Coordinates of C-alpha atoms in Angstrom, one line a residue:
M1 CA 10.4 25.7 5.1
S2 CA 10.3 27.2 8.5
E3 CA 6.5 26.8 9.4
K4 CA 5.7 24.9 12.8
I5 CA 2.8 22.7 13.8
A6 CA 0.6 23.7 16.5
P7 CA 1.0 20.9 19.1
A8 CA -2.7 20.4 19.3
L9 CA -2.5 19.0 15.8
L10 CA 0.0 16.1 16.8
A11 CA -1.8 12.6 17.1
L12 CA -1.9 11.8 20.9
Q13 CA -3.4 15.4 21.4
R14 CA -5.9 14.3 18.7
L15 CA -6.8 11.1 20.9
Y16 CA -7.4 13.5 24.0
D17 CA -9.7 15.6 21.7
W18 CA -11.9 12.9 20.7
E19 CA -11.8 11.3 24.2
T20 CA -13.3 14.6 25.7
K21 CA -15.3 15.9 22.9
A22 CA -17.0 12.4 21.5
P23 CA -16.7 10.0 23.9
A24 CA -19.5 7.7 23.2
R25 CA -19.3 8.2 19.3
V26 CA -17.9 4.6 17.7
A27 CA -14.4 5.0 16.5
L28 CA -13.7 1.6 15.2
T29 CA -15.8 -1.5 14.3
Q30 CA -13.9 -4.7 14.5
P31 CA -15.0 -8.1 12.8
M32 CA -14.9 -10.9 15.3
G33 CA -15.5 -14.1 13.3
G34 CA -19.0 -15.7 13.0
G35 CA -20.6 -12.6 12.0
V36 CA -19.9 -10.8 15.3
V37 CA -18.8 -7.3 15.1
H38 CA -17.4 -5.2 18.2
D39 CA -17.8 -1.5 18.4
F40 CA -15.4 0.6 20.1
T41 CA -16.3 4.2 21.0
W42 CA -13.6 6.9 21.6
A43 CA -14.2 6.5 25.3
Q44 CA -12.9 2.7 25.1
V45 CA -10.1 3.6 22.6
A46 CA -8.7 6.0 24.9
D47 CA -9.0 3.8 28.2
Q48 CA -7.3 0.8 26.6
V49 CA -4.7 2.7 24.9
R50 CA -4.1 4.4 28.5
R51 CA -3.7 0.8 30.2
M52 CA -1.7 -0.4 27.7
A53 CA 0.3 2.8 28.0
A54 CA 0.9 2.3 31.6
H55 CA 1.8 -1.5 31.2
L56 CA 4.6 -0.4 28.8
Q57 CA 5.9 2.5 30.9
A58 CA 6.1 0.0 33.9
Q59 CA 8.6 -2.2 31.9
G60 CA 11.3 0.2 32.6
W61 CA 12.5 0.8 29.3
E62 CA 14.4 4.0 28.6
P63 CA 12.3 6.7 27.0
G64 CA 12.3 6.2 23.1
S65 CA 12.8 2.6 23.1
K66 CA 11.4 0.7 20.1
V67 CA 8.2 -1.7 20.3
A68 CA 7.1 -3.7 17.4
I69 CA 3.9 -4.6 15.9
L70 CA 3.1 -7.8 13.6
S71 CA -0.3 -8.2 12.8
K72 CA -3.0 -7.6 10.3
N73 CA -5.1 -4.8 10.7
C74 CA -7.3 -4.4 13.6
A75 CA -8.4 -2.1 16.2
W76 CA -5.6 -3.4 18.5
W77 CA -3.1 -2.5 16.1
M78 CA -4.0 1.3 15.9
M79 CA -4.5 1.3 19.9
S80 CA -1.0 -0.2 20.0
D81 CA 0.4 2.4 18.1
L82 CA -1.2 4.9 20.7
A83 CA -0.2 2.9 23.2
I84 CA 3.5 2.8 22.4
W85 CA 3.8 6.7 21.7
M86 CA 1.6 7.3 25.1
A87 CA 4.5 5.1 26.9
G88 CA 7.2 7.6 25.4
H89 CA 8.4 5.0 23.0
V90 CA 8.8 4.3 18.9
S91 CA 6.7 1.9 17.2
V92 CA 8.0 -0.3 14.7
P93 CA 5.3 -1.9 12.4
L94 CA 5.9 -5.2 10.5
Y95 CA 4.0 -6.4 7.5
P96 CA 2.1 -9.7 8.3
T97 CA 3.1 -11.8 5.5
L98 CA 7.0 -11.5 6.1
A99 CA 9.3 -14.3 6.2
P100 CA 10.9 -15.3 9.4
E101 CA 14.4 -14.1 8.5
T102 CA 13.0 -10.6 7.6
I103 CA 11.0 -10.4 10.8
R104 CA 14.3 -11.5 12.7
Q105 CA 16.3 -8.7 10.7
I106 CA 14.0 -5.9 11.7
L107 CA 13.3 -6.9 15.3
T108 CA 17.1 -7.1 15.6
H109 CA 18.2 -3.8 13.6
S110 CA 15.4 -1.7 15.3
E111 CA 16.6 -3.1 18.6
S112 CA 12.8 -3.7 19.7
K113 CA 12.2 -4.4 23.3
A114 CA 8.7 -6.0 22.9
L115 CA 6.4 -7.4 20.0
F116 CA 2.7 -7.0 19.8
V117 CA 1.6 -10.6 18.2
G118 CA -1.6 -9.8 16.6
K119 CA -4.1 -11.5 14.0
L120 CA -2.0 -13.4 11.8
D121 CA -2.2 -16.3 9.2
G122 CA 1.0 -18.4 9.1
W123 CA 2.1 -17.6 12.6
D124 CA 3.9 -21.1 13.0
G125 CA 6.0 -20.1 10.0
M126 CA 7.0 -16.3 11.3
K127 CA 7.6 -17.4 14.6
P128 CA 11.0 -18.7 14.5
G129 CA 11.9 -15.0 13.4
V130 CA 11.2 -13.7 16.9
P131 CA 14.4 -13.5 19.1
A132 CA 14.3 -15.9 22.0
G133 CA 13.2 -14.1 25.2
M134 CA 11.7 -11.3 23.3
P135 CA 8.6 -10.0 25.5
C136 CA 5.3 -10.5 23.4
I137 CA 1.9 -9.2 23.8
S138 CA -1.1 -11.2 22.0
Y139 CA -4.4 -9.7 20.9
P140 CA -8.0 -11.4 21.4
L141 CA -7.9 -12.3 17.7
S142 CA -4.0 -13.5 17.7
P143 CA -3.5 -17.3 16.8
V144 CA -4.3 -19.9 19.5
D145 CA -0.8 -20.8 20.4
A146 CA 0.1 -17.1 20.5
I147 CA -2.9 -16.5 23.0
Q148 CA -1.7 -19.4 25.0
D149 CA 2.2 -18.5 25.1
Y150 CA 1.9 -14.6 25.5
D151 CA 0.6 -12.1 27.9
G152 CA -2.8 -10.9 26.6
W153 CA -4.1 -7.5 25.7
D154 CA -7.3 -7.9 27.9
A155 CA -5.6 -9.4 30.3
I156 CA -3.1 -6.5 30.9
C157 CA -6.1 -4.2 30.7
A158 CA -8.0 -5.5 33.4
R159 CA -5.1 -5.5 35.6
T160 CA -3.5 -2.4 34.9
E161 CA -4.7 1.1 36.0
P162 CA -5.1 3.6 33.0
L163 CA -2.3 6.2 32.9
Q164 CA -3.6 9.3 33.9
G165 CA -3.4 13.0 32.3
Q166 CA -2.4 13.8 28.9
P167 CA 1.5 12.7 28.1
V168 CA 2.6 14.7 24.9
R169 CA 5.5 14.2 22.7
A170 CA 7.4 16.8 21.0
E171 CA 6.9 17.7 17.2
D172 CA 10.5 16.6 16.7
D173 CA 10.2 13.5 18.6
L174 CA 10.9 10.0 16.6
A175 CA 7.4 8.6 16.2
T176 CA 7.8 5.4 14.4
L177 CA 10.1 3.4 11.9
I178 CA 8.4 2.3 9.1
Y179 CA 10.7 -0.4 7.4
T180 CA 10.6 -0.3 3.7
S181 CA 9.2 -3.2 1.6
G182 CA 12.3 -4.2 0.0
T183 CA 12.0 -4.3 -3.8
T184 CA 16.0 -3.3 -4.1
G185 CA 17.4 -5.3 -1.1
L186 CA 17.4 -5.5 2.7
P187 CA 14.5 -3.2 4.3
K188 CA 15.8 0.1 5.6
G189 CA 14.1 1.7 8.6
V190 CA 12.6 5.1 7.5
M191 CA 12.4 7.7 10.5
H192 CA 9.4 9.8 11.0
S193 CA 8.6 12.5 13.6
F194 CA 5.1 13.4 15.0
G195 CA 5.6 16.7 13.3
N196 CA 6.1 14.8 10.1
F197 CA 2.6 13.2 10.3
A198 CA 1.0 16.1 11.3
W199 CA 2.2 18.4 8.3
A200 CA 1.4 15.5 6.0
I201 CA -2.2 14.9 7.1
D202 CA -2.8 18.7 7.4
R203 CA -1.7 19.0 3.8
G204 CA -3.3 15.9 2.8
L205 CA -6.7 16.9 3.8
Q206 CA -6.6 19.7 1.7
R207 CA -6.9 17.5 -1.3
I208 CA -8.5 14.6 0.3
P209 CA -12.1 15.6 1.5
L210 CA -11.9 13.4 4.8
T211 CA -14.6 14.5 7.6
A212 CA -16.0 13.1 10.9
K213 CA -18.8 11.8 8.7
D214 CA -16.6 9.6 6.6
R215 CA -16.1 5.7 6.9
M216 CA -13.2 3.8 5.5
L217 CA -12.3 0.2 5.7
S218 CA -9.0 -0.4 6.7
Y219 CA -7.5 -3.5 4.8
L220 CA -4.2 -2.8 3.0
P221 CA -1.5 -3.6 5.5
L222 CA -1.1 -0.4 8.4
A223 CA 2.6 -1.2 8.3
H224 CA 2.5 0.5 4.6
V225 CA 2.9 4.4 4.9
V226 CA -0.4 5.0 2.6
E227 CA -2.8 3.1 4.9
R228 CA -0.8 4.4 8.1
M229 CA -1.4 8.1 6.7
L230 CA -4.8 7.9 5.3
V231 CA -6.5 5.6 7.8
E232 CA -5.1 5.8 11.1
H233 CA -3.7 9.5 11.0
G234 CA -7.1 10.3 8.9
W235 CA -9.1 8.7 11.8
L236 CA -7.2 10.7 14.5
R237 CA -7.2 14.1 12.7
T238 CA -11.2 13.7 11.8
G239 CA -12.7 11.3 13.9
M240 CA -14.3 9.4 11.0
H241 CA -15.5 5.8 11.5
V242 CA -12.9 3.0 10.4
F243 CA -14.1 -0.5 10.0
F244 CA -11.9 -3.5 9.6
A245 CA -11.8 -6.3 7.1
E246 CA -11.9 -9.5 8.5
S247 CA -10.5 -11.9 5.9
L248 CA -10.2 -12.2 1.7
D249 CA -12.9 -14.8 2.4
T250 CA -15.4 -12.3 3.8
F251 CA -14.1 -9.1 2.1
A252 CA -17.3 -8.4 -0.1
A253 CA -19.4 -8.7 3.3
D254 CA -16.7 -6.6 5.0
L255 CA -17.2 -3.9 2.1
Q256 CA -20.8 -4.1 2.5
R257 CA -20.8 -3.6 6.0
A258 CA -18.6 -0.3 5.9
R259 CA -19.9 1.2 2.7
P260 CA -16.9 3.0 2.7
T261 CA -17.2 6.9 1.7
V262 CA -13.7 7.2 1.2
F263 CA -11.7 4.1 -0.7
F264 CA -8.3 3.6 -1.4
S265 CA -6.8 0.5 -3.3
V266 CA -3.6 -0.6 -5.0
P267 CA -3.9 -1.0 -8.9
R268 CA -3.8 -5.0 -8.6
L269 CA -6.6 -5.0 -6.5
W270 CA -8.4 -2.5 -8.7
V271 CA -7.7 -4.8 -11.5
K272 CA -9.1 -8.0 -9.7
F273 CA -12.5 -6.2 -9.2
Q274 CA -12.8 -5.0 -12.8
Q275 CA -11.8 -9.2 -13.4
G276 CA -14.7 -10.0 -11.1
I277 CA -17.2 -8.0 -12.8
H278 CA -16.0 -9.2 -16.3
A279 CA -16.3 -12.8 -15.1
K280 CA -20.0 -12.1 -14.5
M281 CA -20.7 -9.7 -17.6
P282 CA -18.4 -10.0 -20.7
P283 CA -16.4 -6.7 -21.4
A284 CA -18.6 -6.1 -24.8
K285 CA -21.8 -6.5 -23.3
L286 CA -21.1 -4.1 -20.4
E287 CA -20.1 -1.5 -22.7
R288 CA -22.9 -1.9 -24.8
L289 CA -25.3 -1.6 -21.9
L290 CA -23.3 1.5 -20.3
R291 CA -24.3 3.6 -23.9
I292 CA -27.9 2.9 -23.2
P293 CA -29.4 6.1 -21.6
L294 CA -31.2 5.0 -18.3
L295 CA -30.4 1.5 -18.3
G296 CA -26.8 2.4 -18.1
G297 CA -27.2 4.2 -14.8
I298 CA -28.9 1.2 -13.4
V299 CA -26.2 -0.9 -14.5
R300 CA -23.7 1.4 -12.8
R301 CA -25.5 1.7 -9.8
K302 CA -25.8 -2.2 -9.5
I303 CA -22.1 -2.7 -10.0
Q304 CA -21.2 0.2 -7.6
K305 CA -23.7 -1.7 -5.0
A306 CA -22.1 -5.1 -5.7
L307 CA -18.8 -4.0 -5.1
G308 CA -19.6 -2.1 -2.0
L309 CA -19.2 1.4 -3.2
D310 CA -22.4 3.1 -4.0
Q311 CA -21.6 5.4 -1.2
C312 CA -18.1 6.2 -2.1
Q313 CA -17.4 10.1 -2.6
F314 CA -13.8 9.8 -3.1
A315 CA -11.6 6.6 -4.8
A316 CA -8.0 6.6 -4.9
G317 CA -5.2 4.3 -6.2
G318 CA -1.4 4.5 -5.7
A319 CA 1.7 2.5 -4.6
A320 CA 2.2 1.6 -8.2
P321 CA 1.3 2.9 -11.7
M322 CA -2.4 2.8 -12.3
P323 CA -2.9 2.1 -16.2
P324 CA -4.8 4.8 -18.0
A325 CA -6.9 2.4 -19.6
L326 CA -8.1 1.0 -16.1
L327 CA -8.9 4.7 -14.7
Q328 CA -10.9 5.2 -18.0
W329 CA -13.0 2.1 -17.4
Y330 CA -13.5 2.7 -13.8
A331 CA -14.8 6.5 -14.8
Q332 CA -17.3 4.8 -17.2
L333 CA -18.7 3.1 -14.1
G334 CA -19.5 6.5 -12.2
I335 CA -16.3 5.5 -9.8
P336 CA -13.4 8.1 -10.9
I337 CA -10.3 7.5 -9.2
N338 CA -7.7 9.6 -8.1
E339 CA -4.1 8.4 -8.7
G340 CA -1.6 9.2 -5.9
Y341 CA 2.0 9.2 -5.9
G342 CA 4.5 9.0 -3.0
M343 CA 6.9 6.8 -0.9
T344 CA 7.9 5.8 2.5
E345 CA 10.4 8.5 2.6
N346 CA 8.0 11.2 2.2
L347 CA 4.9 9.6 4.0
A348 CA 3.0 9.2 0.7
L349 CA 2.6 12.9 0.7
S350 CA 3.9 14.1 -2.8
H351 CA 1.0 14.1 -5.6
I352 CA -2.4 13.1 -6.2
T353 CA -5.0 14.1 -9.1
E354 CA -7.6 16.6 -8.4
P355 CA -11.1 15.6 -7.7
G356 CA -13.7 16.4 -10.8
K357 CA -10.7 17.0 -13.1
N358 CA -9.4 14.8 -15.9
Q359 CA -6.1 14.4 -14.9
R360 CA -5.2 10.7 -16.2
G361 CA -2.3 9.8 -17.5
T362 CA -0.6 12.0 -14.7
V363 CA -0.6 11.9 -10.9
G364 CA -1.7 15.4 -10.8
P365 CA -0.2 18.3 -8.9
P366 CA 2.1 18.3 -5.8
Y367 CA 0.2 18.8 -2.6
P368 CA -0.1 22.2 -1.0
G369 CA 3.2 23.0 0.3
V370 CA 5.2 20.1 -1.7
E371 CA 7.9 21.6 -4.1
Q372 CA 8.9 19.1 -7.3
R373 CA 11.5 19.5 -9.7
L374 CA 13.3 17.1 -12.4
D375 CA 17.1 16.4 -12.4
P376 CA 18.3 18.1 -15.6
Q377 CA 20.4 15.3 -16.4
T378 CA 18.5 11.8 -15.6
G379 CA 14.9 13.1 -15.6
E380 CA 14.8 11.8 -11.9
I381 CA 11.9 13.3 -10.1
Q382 CA 13.1 15.3 -6.9
M383 CA 10.7 16.9 -4.4
R384 CA 11.0 18.5 -0.6
S385 CA 8.3 19.2 1.7
Q386 CA 7.8 19.1 5.6
A387 CA 7.1 15.4 5.8
L388 CA 10.5 14.3 4.6
M389 CA 11.9 11.6 6.7
Q390 CA 14.5 12.4 9.1
G391 CA 16.9 9.6 7.8
Y392 CA 17.5 5.9 7.7
Y393 CA 17.9 4.3 11.1
K394 CA 21.3 3.3 11.5
E395 CA 22.3 4.1 8.1
P396 CA 24.0 7.6 7.8
E397 CA 25.5 6.9 4.4
K398 CA 22.5 5.7 2.8
S399 CA 20.5 8.5 4.6
R400 CA 23.0 11.2 3.0
E401 CA 22.3 9.5 -0.7
A402 CA 18.8 9.6 -0.5
F403 CA 18.8 13.4 -0.6
T404 CA 20.5 16.1 -2.9
E405 CA 23.1 18.5 -1.5
D406 CA 20.6 21.2 -1.1
G407 CA 18.1 18.6 0.8
W408 CA 15.8 17.6 -1.8
L409 CA 14.7 13.9 -1.7
R410 CA 15.7 11.7 -4.9
T411 CA 12.8 9.8 -5.6
G412 CA 14.4 7.2 -7.8
D413 CA 11.8 7.9 -10.3
K414 CA 12.0 9.2 -13.7
G415 CA 8.9 11.6 -14.7
S416 CA 8.0 14.7 -16.7
I417 CA 6.2 17.8 -15.7
D418 CA 3.6 19.8 -18.0
A419 CA 2.8 23.3 -18.3
A420 CA 0.1 22.9 -15.7
G421 CA 2.5 21.5 -13.2
L422 CA 1.1 18.0 -13.6
L423 CA 3.5 15.3 -12.7
S424 CA 3.7 12.0 -15.0
I425 CA 5.6 9.0 -13.9
T426 CA 7.6 7.3 -16.7
G427 CA 9.6 5.1 -15.1
R428 CA 12.7 4.2 -12.5
V429 CA 15.6 5.5 -13.0
K430 CA 17.3 2.0 -12.4
D431 CA 14.4 0.1 -14.2
L432 CA 15.5 1.5 -17.8
F433 CA 17.3 -1.2 -19.7
K434 CA 19.7 -1.2 -22.9
T435 CA 18.7 -3.9 -25.5
G436 CA 21.4 -5.4 -27.7
K437 CA 20.8 -2.5 -30.2
G438 CA 21.9 -0.2 -27.6
K439 CA 18.5 1.4 -27.4
Y440 CA 17.1 2.1 -23.6
V441 CA 13.5 0.9 -23.1
A442 CA 11.2 2.2 -20.3
P443 CA 9.1 -0.9 -19.2
A444 CA 6.5 0.7 -17.0
P445 CA 4.5 2.1 -19.9
I446 CA 4.3 -0.9 -21.4
E447 CA 3.4 -2.9 -18.6
D448 CA 0.6 -0.5 -18.1
K449 CA -0.8 -1.8 -21.4
L450 CA 0.0 -5.4 -21.1
V451 CA -1.7 -5.5 -17.4
M452 CA -5.1 -4.8 -18.9
H453 CA -5.8 -8.0 -20.8
E454 CA -8.4 -9.9 -18.6
A455 CA -6.4 -12.7 -18.0
V456 CA -2.8 -11.4 -16.9
E457 CA -2.7 -10.2 -13.0
A458 CA 0.8 -9.1 -13.1
C459 CA 3.3 -8.6 -15.6
V460 CA 7.3 -7.4 -16.3
V461 CA 8.8 -6.2 -19.4
T462 CA 12.4 -7.2 -19.5
G463 CA 15.3 -7.9 -21.7
A464 CA 18.7 -6.3 -20.9
N465 CA 21.1 -7.0 -23.9
L466 CA 18.4 -9.0 -26.1
G467 CA 17.4 -8.0 -29.5
Q468 CA 13.8 -7.2 -28.3
P469 CA 11.9 -6.7 -24.9
L470 CA 10.1 -9.7 -23.4
G471 CA 7.1 -9.5 -21.7
I472 CA 6.4 -12.0 -19.0
C473 CA 3.0 -12.5 -17.7
M474 CA 1.7 -14.1 -14.7
L475 CA -2.0 -15.2 -15.2
S476 CA -5.0 -14.8 -12.5
P477 CA -6.1 -17.9 -10.9
E478 CA -9.4 -17.9 -13.1
A479 CA -7.4 -17.9 -16.5
S480 CA -4.9 -20.4 -15.1
A481 CA -7.7 -22.7 -14.1
K482 CA -9.2 -22.3 -17.6
A483 CA -5.8 -22.7 -19.2
K484 CA -5.6 -26.4 -18.1
N485 CA -8.2 -27.2 -20.7
A486 CA -6.7 -27.5 -24.3
D487 CA -9.6 -25.4 -26.2
E488 CA -9.4 -22.8 -23.3
R489 CA -5.6 -22.6 -23.5
A490 CA -5.7 -22.0 -27.3
A491 CA -8.1 -19.3 -27.3
L492 CA -6.1 -17.5 -24.4
E493 CA -2.9 -17.8 -26.5
R494 CA -4.5 -16.4 -29.3
S495 CA -6.0 -13.7 -27.4
L496 CA -2.8 -13.0 -25.9
A497 CA -0.8 -13.0 -29.4
E498 CA -3.6 -10.1 -30.4
H499 CA -2.9 -8.3 -27.4
R500 CA 0.8 -8.4 -27.7
A501 CA 0.4 -7.1 -31.6
A502 CA -2.0 -4.3 -30.4
I503 CA 0.5 -3.0 -27.7
N504 CA 3.4 -3.5 -30.6
A505 CA 1.5 -1.2 -32.7
T506 CA 1.6 1.7 -30.3
L507 CA 5.5 1.3 -29.2
D508 CA 8.5 2.6 -31.2
P509 CA 10.2 -0.6 -33.0
H510 CA 13.0 -0.7 -30.4
E511 CA 10.4 -1.2 -27.7
Q512 CA 8.1 -3.8 -29.3
M513 CA 8.3 -7.3 -27.5
Q514 CA 9.7 -10.2 -29.0
C515 CA 7.1 -12.5 -27.2
L516 CA 4.9 -12.8 -24.2
V517 CA 5.8 -15.6 -21.9
V518 CA 3.1 -17.0 -19.7
V519 CA 4.1 -18.5 -16.4
S520 CA 2.6 -20.7 -14.4
T521 CA 4.0 -19.9 -10.8
P522 CA 2.1 -17.4 -9.0
W523 CA 4.1 -14.5 -7.5
T524 CA 3.6 -14.2 -3.7
V525 CA 5.0 -12.6 -1.1
D526 CA 5.9 -16.1 0.1
N527 CA 8.0 -16.8 -2.6
D528 CA 9.5 -13.4 -2.5
M529 CA 8.3 -12.4 -6.0
I530 CA 6.2 -9.4 -4.7
T531 CA 6.4 -7.1 -2.2
P532 CA 3.4 -7.0 0.1
T533 CA 1.8 -4.1 -1.5
F534 CA 1.9 -6.5 -4.5
K535 CA 4.9 -4.4 -6.4
V536 CA 6.9 -6.7 -8.6
K537 CA 10.3 -7.5 -7.2
R538 CA 12.4 -6.8 -10.7
N539 CA 15.5 -8.4 -9.4
R540 CA 13.5 -11.5 -8.3
I541 CA 12.1 -11.7 -11.9
E542 CA 15.6 -11.9 -13.3
D543 CA 17.1 -14.3 -10.7
V544 CA 14.5 -16.9 -11.7
Y545 CA 13.9 -16.4 -15.1
A546 CA 17.1 -14.5 -16.8
R547 CA 18.7 -17.8 -17.6
H548 CA 15.9 -18.6 -19.9
Y549 CA 15.7 -15.2 -21.9
E550 CA 17.8 -16.1 -24.7
K551 CA 16.0 -19.5 -25.3
W552 CA 12.6 -17.5 -25.4
E553 CA 13.9 -14.9 -27.6
V554 CA 14.9 -17.3 -30.7
T555 CA 11.8 -19.8 -30.6
G556 CA 9.8 -17.3 -33.1
K557 CA 6.5 -17.7 -31.2
P558 CA 4.4 -14.5 -30.3
V559 CA 3.4 -16.5 -26.9
I560 CA 5.5 -19.2 -24.9
W561 CA 4.2 -21.1 -22.2
A562 CA 6.6 -21.7 -19.5
D563 CA 5.6 -24.4 -17.5

């Protein structure tokens, strides 16, 4: 564990390399609206970063000050991050969907000196979370009132001479505070150094085949550790071409523009892609066509092209478990998905399945240089590597609790490791619940099966102290719309009842679901039911629905509409 990273591999030095070696190569492609796109070459990226870094340095803050970024993904997000580092400071990214109370809590806790206010929806609702008097900088794509109220990126660059030379940061310097998405309470500021990032991307590229010839579409929040590692640091390390998405409405066109060679998505979005295909072609018909020689190949290529993934050489999923049936479905389409596992505390650099190998049902072996083990008492997955966090900012007690006495990270996840060293995730240590019969239930494997119904967009299996577990299902928008029609609703109820019966047939008696509860209220970031990365907040589900559990349990109905 004493191996060191050569300074030339650290993030800023990578920028200087591309500035020198490939100044005219397009680095970033940014949609500007109305079908207009703007390309940034490496020379232009470096010039703007240098100018903004000079501006930040001129503020006179002490080295290592925190500077926050609140924006959807865009070219200026990544240039802001680099400018903060070049100026000698620490970046604090915020999810672009946070409530004002959370924005205030993070900005205050991190002691941020300034805030980049970027491309945002709903800025009016977020603005009250920014402390009075905090200096803010807007982007060209910021909300109109932010552009009017704050100093603008372009104006600052126009009047500021670029910072000269090649300022460097030490391997052990704090690079960023990544605030966790808060599934278990208030966000904690995870501290990562430049050396952590350099080691992690070096090991990651031994499993993920990124090169300068690759293209990626950046659309999942850059505030999230996977997008930060794979897109931002993958870009700096390899010099690949990064495209940005414009909006949800233009997402299909954004994918077609980028035609990514490497594509990462969270399970909920992979499910939505599948539902979109099934909306145009019923599952039974698709299965039938795929089995026909020659015609099956034509259908596969058409679907890949329609998704914008016909050039994709490496597809991955993560941030939550990928249902095995979903992985099998995409494999039939010629889009094998590699499932990754990691967390903010280890820069998402823990495990991933190996390309070309059938390791479905697992998250593969550890990345090179990563060690794994299971706690013999609880089955908790523990790991260690040189990408482990320095701790939680201002939280020494929670930092100590995150590690074992001998320095292994406690993941909080339960798992099993097979003879080949492949890791399977079986649930959360704290997600296990005991029914009224005294039997423990692990909800995650049951949820993997439940979410595979085409009408179900998200679900939770719960039921502590009940006779049997309950499945709570949120319908997709399309299914919700259809359910307003009485005949469609009756057909959906029959289909869900059959789905429940089929799943229960695969479960031990104490795991079988008493009923499925269909809820009409969408689970969103705004109502705090899911995190910005689409993980359902179990504690919020309990807060909202637990008072109904006993009533639902005794109805005797296989499907309940909780209107």
